[in-house]
Amino acid sequence: MEPSIVEVDRLDCRLVPHRWAFAEAEAAAIDRHWAERVERNPTLYDGPVLLACRAEIGVEAGARVLRLDAFETRFSRFLGWRDFGWPDRSVFNCFAMPAVRSSDGAYLVGEMGPGHSAAGQRYFPGGTPDPHDVIAGGVVDLPGSLARELHEEAGLPAGEGAAAQGWTVIFDRQRVACIKQIDWPQPASALRERVLGYLGQEAEPELSDVHMLAPGVHDDPRLPAFMTAFLARAAERG
């Protein structure tokens, strides 16, 4: 299935109580899978993450809104669901990512390090939200998650760039990528060197490398479908 792209004005994500029947029914298989993954990669950590049990586009006062109901689960449950091929289609992996565009038009793309559950994959800095992203009133602060991940993974303060007003939301099977373009005042070469310098100072960086990709069609299996869809759309926009 090809990813679908929707432009929205804002995100409305809130934490809700939810009993994940799939995780309960498949607990034994998930635990076996987790044990195998940890044996291959002992750095994996079974911490809490947030998935979504609703992801819908709506309109409020003339604005397009992505409405998300998030619930808490364990990373091992998420990983089993993902690695088993997303068998429960009522649940979504929703996350926010910054599409940092250099002053000469290239996008900053990280390559996940060997300790990551998606080692070798290439995508914008980001990650599945967790309980640290929940603020007052049960709101899941996806813009805050975006800024945190950009700083943690690439060492870049989001405020240094000029962020677009809205979001590009890409539905890629059970992934819902919420992408905000941030125009950066540095050219691609300088931006890449800056991030590589940051990674070189980190004891355990999440990224093993960083790349500057031009908008357009990319035939690279290391890029998830939502990434190739965004880069192709960026070329169409010019």
Short mmCIF file of N, CA, C and O in Angstrom, two decimals, residues 8-142:
data_model
loop_
_atom_site.label_atom_id
_atom_site.label_comp_id
_atom_site.label_asym_id
_atom_site.label_seq_id
_atom_site.Cartn_x
_atom_site.Cartn_y
_atom_site.Cartn_z
N VAL A 8 -1.95 19.19 7.44
CA VAL A 8 -2.84 19.63 8.51
C VAL A 8 -2.28 20.89 9.17
O VAL A 8 -1.08 21.19 9.06
N ASP A 9 -3.16 21.58 9.87
CA ASP A 9 -2.75 22.82 10.55
C ASP A 9 -2.19 22.56 11.94
O ASP A 9 -1.30 23.27 12.40
N ARG A 10 -2.71 21.53 12.61
CA ARG A 10 -2.20 21.25 13.95
C ARG A 10 -2.49 19.80 14.34
O ARG A 10 -3.26 19.10 13.67
N LEU A 11 -1.85 19.39 15.45
CA LEU A 11 -2.03 18.05 16.00
C LEU A 11 -2.76 18.16 17.33
O LEU A 11 -2.51 19.08 18.10
N ASP A 12 -3.65 17.22 17.61
CA ASP A 12 -4.35 17.15 18.89
C ASP A 12 -4.22 15.72 19.40
O ASP A 12 -4.96 14.83 19.00
N CYS A 13 -3.23 15.50 20.27
CA CYS A 13 -2.94 14.15 20.76
C CYS A 13 -3.12 14.13 22.27
O CYS A 13 -2.53 14.96 22.98
N ARG A 14 -3.92 13.18 22.76
CA ARG A 14 -4.21 13.11 24.20
C ARG A 14 -4.09 11.67 24.69
O ARG A 14 -4.42 10.72 23.99
N LEU A 15 -3.63 11.54 25.94
CA LEU A 15 -3.46 10.24 26.56
C LEU A 15 -4.82 9.73 27.04
O LEU A 15 -5.57 10.46 27.70
N VAL A 16 -5.14 8.47 26.72
CA VAL A 16 -6.41 7.88 27.12
C VAL A 16 -6.14 6.49 27.72
O VAL A 16 -5.13 5.87 27.42
N PRO A 17 -7.03 6.00 28.57
CA PRO A 17 -6.90 4.62 29.03
C PRO A 17 -7.26 3.66 27.90
O PRO A 17 -8.21 3.90 27.15
N HIS A 18 -6.50 2.61 27.74
CA HIS A 18 -6.77 1.67 26.66
C HIS A 18 -6.17 0.31 27.01
O HIS A 18 -5.01 0.23 27.42
N ARG A 19 -6.96 -0.72 26.87
CA ARG A 19 -6.50 -2.09 27.09
C ARG A 19 -6.16 -2.69 25.72
O ARG A 19 -7.05 -2.86 24.88
N TRP A 20 -4.89 -3.03 25.52
CA TRP A 20 -4.44 -3.51 24.21
C TRP A 20 -4.62 -5.02 24.16
O TRP A 20 -3.78 -5.78 24.64
N ALA A 21 -5.69 -5.46 23.55
CA ALA A 21 -6.03 -6.88 23.53
C ALA A 21 -4.96 -7.70 22.80
O ALA A 21 -4.64 -8.82 23.21
N PHE A 22 -4.41 -7.16 21.72
CA PHE A 22 -3.38 -7.89 20.97
C PHE A 22 -2.18 -8.20 21.86
O PHE A 22 -1.68 -9.33 21.86
N ALA A 23 -1.70 -7.20 22.61
CA ALA A 23 -0.53 -7.42 23.45
C ALA A 23 -0.79 -8.45 24.54
O ALA A 23 0.10 -9.23 24.90
N GLU A 24 -2.01 -8.48 25.04
CA GLU A 24 -2.36 -9.48 26.05
C GLU A 24 -2.45 -10.87 25.45
O GLU A 24 -1.91 -11.84 26.01
N ALA A 25 -3.09 -10.98 24.29
CA ALA A 25 -3.28 -12.29 23.67
C ALA A 25 -1.96 -12.89 23.17
O ALA A 25 -1.78 -14.11 23.19
N GLU A 26 -1.05 -12.04 22.73
CA GLU A 26 0.21 -12.51 22.15
C GLU A 26 1.39 -12.32 23.09
O GLU A 26 2.55 -12.31 22.65
N ALA A 27 1.13 -12.20 24.38
CA ALA A 27 2.19 -11.89 25.34
C ALA A 27 3.33 -12.91 25.31
O ALA A 27 4.51 -12.54 25.34
N ALA A 28 3.00 -14.19 25.21
CA ALA A 28 4.05 -15.21 25.22
C ALA A 28 4.94 -15.10 23.99
O ALA A 28 6.18 -15.16 24.10
N ALA A 29 4.33 -14.92 22.82
CA ALA A 29 5.11 -14.78 21.58
C ALA A 29 5.94 -13.51 21.60
O ALA A 29 7.10 -13.50 21.17
N ILE A 30 5.37 -12.44 22.15
CA ILE A 30 6.10 -11.18 22.23
C ILE A 30 7.29 -11.31 23.18
O ILE A 30 8.39 -10.82 22.89
N ASP A 31 7.10 -11.99 24.30
CA ASP A 31 8.19 -12.17 25.25
C ASP A 31 9.33 -13.01 24.65
O ASP A 31 10.51 -12.71 24.87
N ARG A 32 8.98 -14.03 23.88
CA ARG A 32 10.01 -14.84 23.22
C ARG A 32 10.77 -13.99 22.20
O ARG A 32 12.01 -14.04 22.12
N HIS A 33 10.04 -13.21 21.45
CA HIS A 33 10.66 -12.33 20.45
C HIS A 33 11.58 -11.32 21.13
O HIS A 33 12.71 -11.08 20.66
N TRP A 34 11.13 -10.75 22.23
CA TRP A 34 11.93 -9.77 22.96
C TRP A 34 13.22 -10.41 23.46
O TRP A 34 14.31 -9.82 23.34
N ALA A 35 13.13 -11.61 24.00
CA ALA A 35 14.32 -12.30 24.50
C ALA A 35 15.33 -12.52 23.37
O ALA A 35 16.55 -12.36 23.57
N GLU A 36 14.84 -12.87 22.20
CA GLU A 36 15.73 -13.07 21.05
C GLU A 36 16.38 -11.77 20.62
O GLU A 36 17.58 -11.74 20.32
N ARG A 37 15.60 -10.69 20.60
CA ARG A 37 16.15 -9.40 20.20
C ARG A 37 17.21 -8.91 21.20
O ARG A 37 18.24 -8.37 20.82
N VAL A 38 16.94 -9.09 22.49
CA VAL A 38 17.88 -8.64 23.51
C VAL A 38 19.15 -9.49 23.48
O VAL A 38 20.25 -8.97 23.71
N GLU A 39 19.03 -10.75 23.16
CA GLU A 39 20.22 -11.59 23.05
C GLU A 39 21.13 -11.08 21.94
O GLU A 39 22.36 -11.08 22.08
N ARG A 40 20.54 -10.61 20.84
CA ARG A 40 21.34 -10.06 19.73
C ARG A 40 21.80 -8.65 20.02
O ARG A 40 22.85 -8.23 19.53
N ASN A 41 21.01 -7.91 20.79
CA ASN A 41 21.33 -6.51 21.05
C ASN A 41 21.00 -6.19 22.51
O ASN A 41 19.91 -5.74 22.83
N PRO A 42 21.96 -6.41 23.43
CA PRO A 42 21.68 -6.23 24.86
C PRO A 42 21.41 -4.78 25.27
O PRO A 42 20.98 -4.55 26.40
N THR A 43 21.62 -3.82 24.38
CA THR A 43 21.37 -2.42 24.74
C THR A 43 19.89 -2.06 24.68
O THR A 43 19.51 -0.98 25.15
N LEU A 44 19.05 -2.92 24.13
CA LEU A 44 17.62 -2.61 24.06
C LEU A 44 17.04 -2.51 25.46
O LEU A 44 17.39 -3.27 26.36
N TYR A 45 16.11 -1.56 25.63
CA TYR A 45 15.51 -1.29 26.94
C TYR A 45 14.00 -1.33 26.83
O TYR A 45 13.41 -0.69 25.95
N ASP A 46 13.36 -2.09 27.72
CA ASP A 46 11.92 -2.27 27.67
C ASP A 46 11.21 -1.18 28.48
O ASP A 46 10.54 -1.45 29.47
N GLY A 47 11.36 0.06 28.03
CA GLY A 47 10.72 1.18 28.71
C GLY A 47 9.33 1.46 28.17
O GLY A 47 8.87 0.83 27.21
N PRO A 48 8.62 2.42 28.77
CA PRO A 48 7.27 2.75 28.31
C PRO A 48 7.30 3.63 27.06
O PRO A 48 8.17 4.49 26.92
N VAL A 49 6.37 3.37 26.16
CA VAL A 49 6.20 4.19 24.96
C VAL A 49 4.71 4.44 24.76
O VAL A 49 3.86 3.79 25.38
N LEU A 50 4.41 5.38 23.88
CA LEU A 50 3.02 5.72 23.58
C LEU A 50 2.70 5.35 22.14
O LEU A 50 3.39 5.77 21.21
N LEU A 51 1.66 4.56 21.98
CA LEU A 51 1.08 4.28 20.67
C LEU A 51 -0.29 4.95 20.61
O LEU A 51 -0.72 5.59 21.58
N ALA A 52 -0.99 4.80 19.51
CA ALA A 52 -2.30 5.44 19.36
C ALA A 52 -3.36 4.41 19.01
O ALA A 52 -3.10 3.49 18.22
N CYS A 53 -4.52 4.55 19.61
CA CYS A 53 -5.66 3.69 19.28
C CYS A 53 -6.69 4.44 18.43
O CYS A 53 -7.75 3.90 18.12
N ARG A 54 -6.37 5.68 18.07
CA ARG A 54 -7.19 6.44 17.12
C ARG A 54 -6.30 7.44 16.41
O ARG A 54 -5.47 8.10 17.04
N ALA A 55 -6.48 7.55 15.10
CA ALA A 55 -5.77 8.55 14.31
C ALA A 55 -6.70 9.00 13.19
O ALA A 55 -6.92 8.27 12.23
N GLU A 56 -7.26 10.18 13.34
CA GLU A 56 -8.29 10.67 12.41
C GLU A 56 -8.02 12.12 12.03
O GLU A 56 -7.55 12.91 12.85
N ILE A 57 -8.36 12.46 10.81
CA ILE A 57 -8.30 13.85 10.35
C ILE A 57 -9.67 14.48 10.52
O ILE A 57 -10.69 13.90 10.12
N GLY A 58 -9.72 15.66 11.14
CA GLY A 58 -10.97 16.38 11.32
C GLY A 58 -10.78 17.85 10.99
O GLY A 58 -9.68 18.31 10.66
N VAL A 59 -11.86 18.59 11.07
CA VAL A 59 -11.84 20.03 10.80
C VAL A 59 -12.45 20.74 11.99
O VAL A 59 -13.54 20.38 12.46
N GLU A 60 -11.73 21.73 12.51
CA GLU A 60 -12.21 22.55 13.63
C GLU A 60 -11.99 24.01 13.30
O GLU A 60 -10.85 24.43 13.07
N ALA A 61 -13.08 24.78 13.26
CA ALA A 61 -13.01 26.22 12.97
C ALA A 61 -12.20 26.50 11.70
O ALA A 61 -11.40 27.43 11.64
N GLY A 62 -12.42 25.65 10.70
CA GLY A 62 -11.75 25.84 9.42
C GLY A 62 -10.34 25.31 9.35
O GLY A 62 -9.70 25.39 8.29
N ALA A 63 -9.84 24.77 10.43
CA ALA A 63 -8.47 24.23 10.45
C ALA A 63 -8.51 22.71 10.36
O ALA A 63 -9.36 22.06 10.98
N ARG A 64 -7.58 22.13 9.63
CA ARG A 64 -7.47 20.68 9.55
C ARG A 64 -6.63 20.19 10.73
O ARG A 64 -5.54 20.71 10.99
N VAL A 65 -7.15 19.17 11.42
CA VAL A 65 -6.53 18.71 12.67
C VAL A 65 -6.35 17.20 12.60
O VAL A 65 -7.28 16.47 12.21
N LEU A 66 -5.18 16.72 13.00
CA LEU A 66 -4.98 15.29 13.21
C LEU A 66 -5.27 14.99 14.66
O LEU A 66 -4.59 15.49 15.55
N ARG A 67 -6.31 14.18 14.91
CA ARG A 67 -6.70 13.83 16.27
C ARG A 67 -6.15 12.44 16.60
O ARG A 67 -6.40 11.47 15.86
N LEU A 68 -5.44 12.35 17.70
CA LEU A 68 -4.82 11.11 18.12
C LEU A 68 -5.20 10.79 19.56
O LEU A 68 -5.15 11.67 20.41
N ASP A 69 -5.58 9.54 19.81
CA ASP A 69 -5.74 9.04 21.17
C ASP A 69 -4.56 8.12 21.46
O ASP A 69 -4.39 7.08 20.79
N ALA A 70 -3.74 8.49 22.42
CA ALA A 70 -2.53 7.74 22.73
C ALA A 70 -2.72 6.92 24.00
O ALA A 70 -3.48 7.29 24.89
N PHE A 71 -2.01 5.80 24.05
CA PHE A 71 -2.02 4.98 25.26
C PHE A 71 -0.62 4.47 25.53
O PHE A 71 0.23 4.41 24.63
N GLU A 72 -0.38 4.11 26.76
CA GLU A 72 0.96 3.67 27.17
C GLU A 72 1.09 2.15 27.09
O GLU A 72 0.18 1.41 27.47
N THR A 73 2.22 1.70 26.57
CA THR A 73 2.55 0.29 26.56
C THR A 73 4.04 0.15 26.74
O THR A 73 4.75 1.15 26.91
N ARG A 74 4.56 -1.07 26.69
CA ARG A 74 5.98 -1.29 26.83
C ARG A 74 6.64 -1.43 25.47
O ARG A 74 6.01 -1.88 24.50
N PHE A 75 7.90 -1.07 25.41
CA PHE A 75 8.61 -1.11 24.14
C PHE A 75 8.63 -2.51 23.55
O PHE A 75 8.52 -2.68 22.33
N SER A 76 8.75 -3.54 24.41
CA SER A 76 8.75 -4.91 23.90
C SER A 76 7.45 -5.23 23.17
O SER A 76 7.45 -5.96 22.16
N ARG A 77 6.32 -4.69 23.67
CA ARG A 77 5.03 -4.91 23.02
C ARG A 77 4.98 -4.21 21.66
O ARG A 77 4.50 -4.76 20.67
N PHE A 78 5.46 -2.98 21.65
CA PHE A 78 5.53 -2.24 20.38
C PHE A 78 6.41 -2.97 19.38
O PHE A 78 6.06 -3.13 18.21
N LEU A 79 7.60 -3.42 19.83
CA LEU A 79 8.55 -4.05 18.92
C LEU A 79 7.99 -5.35 18.35
O LEU A 79 8.15 -5.62 17.14
N GLY A 80 7.35 -6.15 19.19
CA GLY A 80 6.75 -7.37 18.69
C GLY A 80 5.69 -7.08 17.64
O GLY A 80 5.65 -7.69 16.56
N TRP A 81 4.81 -6.14 17.95
CA TRP A 81 3.75 -5.74 17.00
C TRP A 81 4.36 -5.28 15.69
O TRP A 81 3.93 -5.67 14.60
N ARG A 82 5.40 -4.44 15.76
CA ARG A 82 6.05 -3.95 14.54
C ARG A 82 6.72 -5.08 13.77
O ARG A 82 6.52 -5.23 12.56
N ASP A 83 7.51 -5.89 14.47
CA ASP A 83 8.27 -6.93 13.80
C ASP A 83 7.40 -8.07 13.28
O ASP A 83 7.79 -8.78 12.35
N PHE A 84 6.23 -8.26 13.88
CA PHE A 84 5.29 -9.27 13.39
C PHE A 84 4.50 -8.78 12.17
O PHE A 84 3.67 -9.51 11.64
N GLY A 85 4.73 -7.54 11.76
CA GLY A 85 4.05 -7.02 10.57
C GLY A 85 2.80 -6.23 10.83
O GLY A 85 1.89 -6.21 10.01
N TRP A 86 2.72 -5.57 12.00
CA TRP A 86 1.57 -4.72 12.35
C TRP A 86 0.25 -5.50 12.30
O TRP A 86 -0.71 -5.06 11.65
N PRO A 87 0.12 -6.66 12.93
CA PRO A 87 -1.11 -7.46 12.79
C PRO A 87 -2.36 -6.80 13.34
O PRO A 87 -3.47 -7.09 12.86
N ASP A 88 -2.24 -5.95 14.34
CA ASP A 88 -3.41 -5.25 14.89
C ASP A 88 -3.53 -3.91 14.19
O ASP A 88 -2.78 -2.97 14.47
N ARG A 89 -4.47 -3.81 13.26
CA ARG A 89 -4.62 -2.59 12.46
C ARG A 89 -5.42 -1.50 13.15
O ARG A 89 -5.68 -0.46 12.55
N SER A 90 -5.81 -1.75 14.40
CA SER A 90 -6.54 -0.71 15.13
C SER A 90 -5.58 0.21 15.90
O SER A 90 -6.02 1.18 16.52
N VAL A 91 -4.29 -0.10 15.86
CA VAL A 91 -3.28 0.64 16.61
C VAL A 91 -2.30 1.27 15.63
O VAL A 91 -2.03 0.74 14.55
N PHE A 92 -1.76 2.45 16.02
CA PHE A 92 -0.86 3.20 15.15
C PHE A 92 0.40 3.62 15.91
O PHE A 92 0.33 3.90 17.11
N ASN A 93 1.50 3.65 15.20
CA ASN A 93 2.75 4.22 15.71
C ASN A 93 2.84 5.65 15.19
O ASN A 93 3.20 5.88 14.04
N CYS A 94 2.48 6.60 16.03
CA CYS A 94 2.46 8.02 15.65
C CYS A 94 3.66 8.73 16.27
O CYS A 94 3.95 8.54 17.45
N PHE A 95 4.33 9.54 15.49
CA PHE A 95 5.52 10.23 15.98
C PHE A 95 5.71 11.51 15.20
O PHE A 95 5.21 11.67 14.08
N ALA A 96 6.44 12.45 15.81
CA ALA A 96 6.73 13.74 15.18
C ALA A 96 8.19 13.80 14.78
O ALA A 96 9.06 13.34 15.53
N MET A 97 8.46 14.39 13.61
CA MET A 97 9.82 14.47 13.10
C MET A 97 10.07 15.84 12.47
O MET A 97 9.19 16.40 11.81
N PRO A 98 11.30 16.38 12.64
CA PRO A 98 11.66 17.61 11.97
C PRO A 98 12.32 17.32 10.62
O PRO A 98 13.29 16.56 10.55
N ALA A 99 11.80 17.91 9.56
CA ALA A 99 12.46 17.85 8.26
C ALA A 99 13.33 19.09 8.14
O ALA A 99 12.90 20.13 7.63
N VAL A 100 14.55 19.00 8.65
CA VAL A 100 15.47 20.14 8.65
C VAL A 100 16.03 20.31 7.25
O VAL A 100 16.72 19.43 6.73
N ARG A 101 15.72 21.46 6.63
CA ARG A 101 16.17 21.74 5.27
C ARG A 101 17.26 22.81 5.30
O ARG A 101 17.07 23.90 5.85
N SER A 102 18.40 22.48 4.71
CA SER A 102 19.52 23.42 4.69
C SER A 102 19.21 24.60 3.78
O SER A 102 18.26 24.58 2.98
N SER A 103 20.04 25.63 3.89
CA SER A 103 19.81 26.84 3.10
C SER A 103 19.95 26.59 1.60
O SER A 103 19.43 27.36 0.79
N ASP A 104 20.63 25.49 1.22
CA ASP A 104 20.75 25.14 -0.20
C ASP A 104 19.85 23.96 -0.57
O ASP A 104 20.04 23.33 -1.61
N GLY A 105 18.86 23.65 0.27
CA GLY A 105 17.77 22.79 -0.15
C GLY A 105 17.88 21.31 0.13
O GLY A 105 17.04 20.54 -0.35
N ALA A 106 18.85 20.85 0.92
CA ALA A 106 18.97 19.43 1.24
C ALA A 106 18.39 19.15 2.62
O ALA A 106 18.38 20.03 3.49
N TYR A 107 17.93 17.92 2.83
CA TYR A 107 17.31 17.54 4.09
C TYR A 107 18.26 16.70 4.94
O TYR A 107 18.94 15.80 4.43
N LEU A 108 18.27 16.99 6.24
CA LEU A 108 19.11 16.29 7.20
C LEU A 108 18.46 14.95 7.57
O LEU A 108 17.36 14.92 8.12
N VAL A 109 19.14 13.85 7.29
CA VAL A 109 18.63 12.51 7.53
C VAL A 109 19.65 11.74 8.36
O VAL A 109 20.82 11.66 7.98
N GLY A 110 19.22 11.19 9.48
CA GLY A 110 20.10 10.41 10.33
C GLY A 110 20.09 8.93 9.96
O GLY A 110 19.10 8.41 9.46
N GLU A 111 21.21 8.28 10.21
CA GLU A 111 21.31 6.83 10.04
C GLU A 111 21.40 6.20 11.42
O GLU A 111 22.31 6.52 12.19
N MET A 112 20.46 5.34 11.75
CA MET A 112 20.38 4.79 13.09
C MET A 112 21.56 3.87 13.39
O MET A 112 21.97 3.07 12.55
N GLY A 113 22.09 4.02 14.61
CA GLY A 113 23.27 3.29 15.02
C GLY A 113 23.00 1.83 15.32
O GLY A 113 21.84 1.39 15.39
N PRO A 114 24.05 1.03 15.53
CA PRO A 114 23.91 -0.42 15.72
C PRO A 114 23.15 -0.81 16.97
O PRO A 114 22.62 -1.92 17.04
N GLY A 115 23.07 0.06 17.97
CA GLY A 115 22.34 -0.27 19.19
C GLY A 115 20.86 -0.02 19.09
O GLY A 115 20.11 -0.33 20.02
N HIS A 116 20.39 0.52 17.98
CA HIS A 116 18.98 0.88 17.82
C HIS A 116 18.18 -0.30 17.28
O HIS A 116 18.72 -1.16 16.57
N SER A 117 16.88 -0.33 17.59
CA SER A 117 16.04 -1.42 17.11
C SER A 117 15.83 -1.36 15.60
O SER A 117 15.41 -2.34 14.99
N ALA A 118 16.10 -0.20 14.99
CA ALA A 118 16.01 -0.04 13.53
C ALA A 118 17.38 0.32 12.97
O ALA A 118 17.51 1.21 12.13
N ALA A 119 18.41 -0.37 13.42
CA ALA A 119 19.79 -0.09 13.01
C ALA A 119 19.92 -0.07 11.50
O ALA A 119 19.40 -0.95 10.81
N GLY A 120 20.60 0.97 11.00
CA GLY A 120 20.84 1.08 9.57
C GLY A 120 19.77 1.83 8.81
O GLY A 120 20.01 2.30 7.69
N GLN A 121 18.60 1.99 9.39
CA GLN A 121 17.53 2.75 8.73
C GLN A 121 17.87 4.23 8.72
O GLN A 121 18.57 4.74 9.59
N ARG A 122 17.36 4.92 7.71
CA ARG A 122 17.64 6.34 7.55
C ARG A 122 16.33 7.12 7.57
O ARG A 122 15.42 6.85 6.77
N TYR A 123 16.23 8.06 8.48
CA TYR A 123 15.06 8.93 8.52
C TYR A 123 15.38 10.18 9.32
O TYR A 123 16.47 10.33 9.87
N PHE A 124 14.42 11.10 9.34
CA PHE A 124 14.61 12.34 10.08
C PHE A 124 14.77 12.03 11.56
O PHE A 124 14.22 11.03 12.05
N PRO A 125 15.50 12.86 12.31
CA PRO A 125 15.59 12.64 13.76
C PRO A 125 14.20 12.53 14.38
O PRO A 125 13.30 13.31 14.04
N GLY A 126 14.03 11.58 15.26
CA GLY A 126 12.70 11.42 15.88
C GLY A 126 12.60 10.09 16.56
O GLY A 126 13.51 9.26 16.50
N GLY A 127 11.47 9.87 17.19
CA GLY A 127 11.26 8.61 17.89
C GLY A 127 9.84 8.51 18.38
O GLY A 127 9.09 9.49 18.41
N THR A 128 9.47 7.30 18.78
CA THR A 128 8.14 7.08 19.34
C THR A 128 8.02 7.85 20.66
O THR A 128 8.91 7.77 21.50
N PRO A 129 6.95 8.62 20.83
CA PRO A 129 6.82 9.39 22.08
C PRO A 129 6.70 8.48 23.29
O PRO A 129 6.36 7.30 23.18
N ASP A 130 6.99 9.05 24.45
CA ASP A 130 6.92 8.29 25.70
C ASP A 130 6.26 9.15 26.77
O ASP A 130 5.90 10.31 26.50
N PRO A 131 6.07 8.64 27.99
CA PRO A 131 5.37 9.42 29.02
C PRO A 131 6.01 10.77 29.35
O PRO A 131 5.32 11.66 29.87
N HIS A 132 7.29 10.96 29.05
CA HIS A 132 7.92 12.26 29.29
C HIS A 132 7.29 13.35 28.41
O HIS A 132 7.44 14.54 28.70
N ASP A 133 6.62 12.94 27.33
CA ASP A 133 6.02 13.91 26.42
C ASP A 133 4.60 14.30 26.82
O ASP A 133 3.97 15.11 26.14
N VAL A 134 4.09 13.73 27.91
CA VAL A 134 2.73 14.06 28.36
C VAL A 134 2.80 15.26 29.31
O VAL A 134 3.57 15.27 30.26
N ILE A 135 2.00 16.28 29.00
CA ILE A 135 1.99 17.50 29.81
C ILE A 135 0.62 17.67 30.45
O ILE A 135 -0.19 16.74 30.46
N ALA A 136 0.36 18.85 30.98
CA ALA A 136 -0.88 19.10 31.72
C ALA A 136 -2.12 18.73 30.90
O ALA A 136 -2.17 18.98 29.69
N GLY A 137 -3.09 18.15 31.59
CA GLY A 137 -4.35 17.80 30.95
C GLY A 137 -4.28 16.54 30.10
O GLY A 137 -5.20 16.26 29.33
N GLY A 138 -3.17 15.78 30.22
CA GLY A 138 -3.04 14.56 29.43
C GLY A 138 -2.70 14.80 27.97
O GLY A 138 -2.78 13.88 27.15
N VAL A 139 -2.29 16.02 27.65
CA VAL A 139 -1.89 16.34 26.27
C VAL A 139 -0.53 15.72 25.98
O VAL A 139 0.40 15.84 26.78
N VAL A 140 -0.42 15.05 24.83
CA VAL A 140 0.87 14.52 24.39
C VAL A 140 1.50 15.59 23.51
O VAL A 140 0.99 15.92 22.44
N ASP A 141 2.60 16.15 23.99
CA ASP A 141 3.25 17.29 23.36
C ASP A 141 4.14 16.82 22.21
O ASP A 141 5.36 16.70 22.37
N LEU A 142 3.54 16.58 21.05
CA LEU A 142 4.33 16.11 19.91
C LEU A 142 5.30 17.17 19.39
O LEU A 142 6.42 16.83 19.02
#
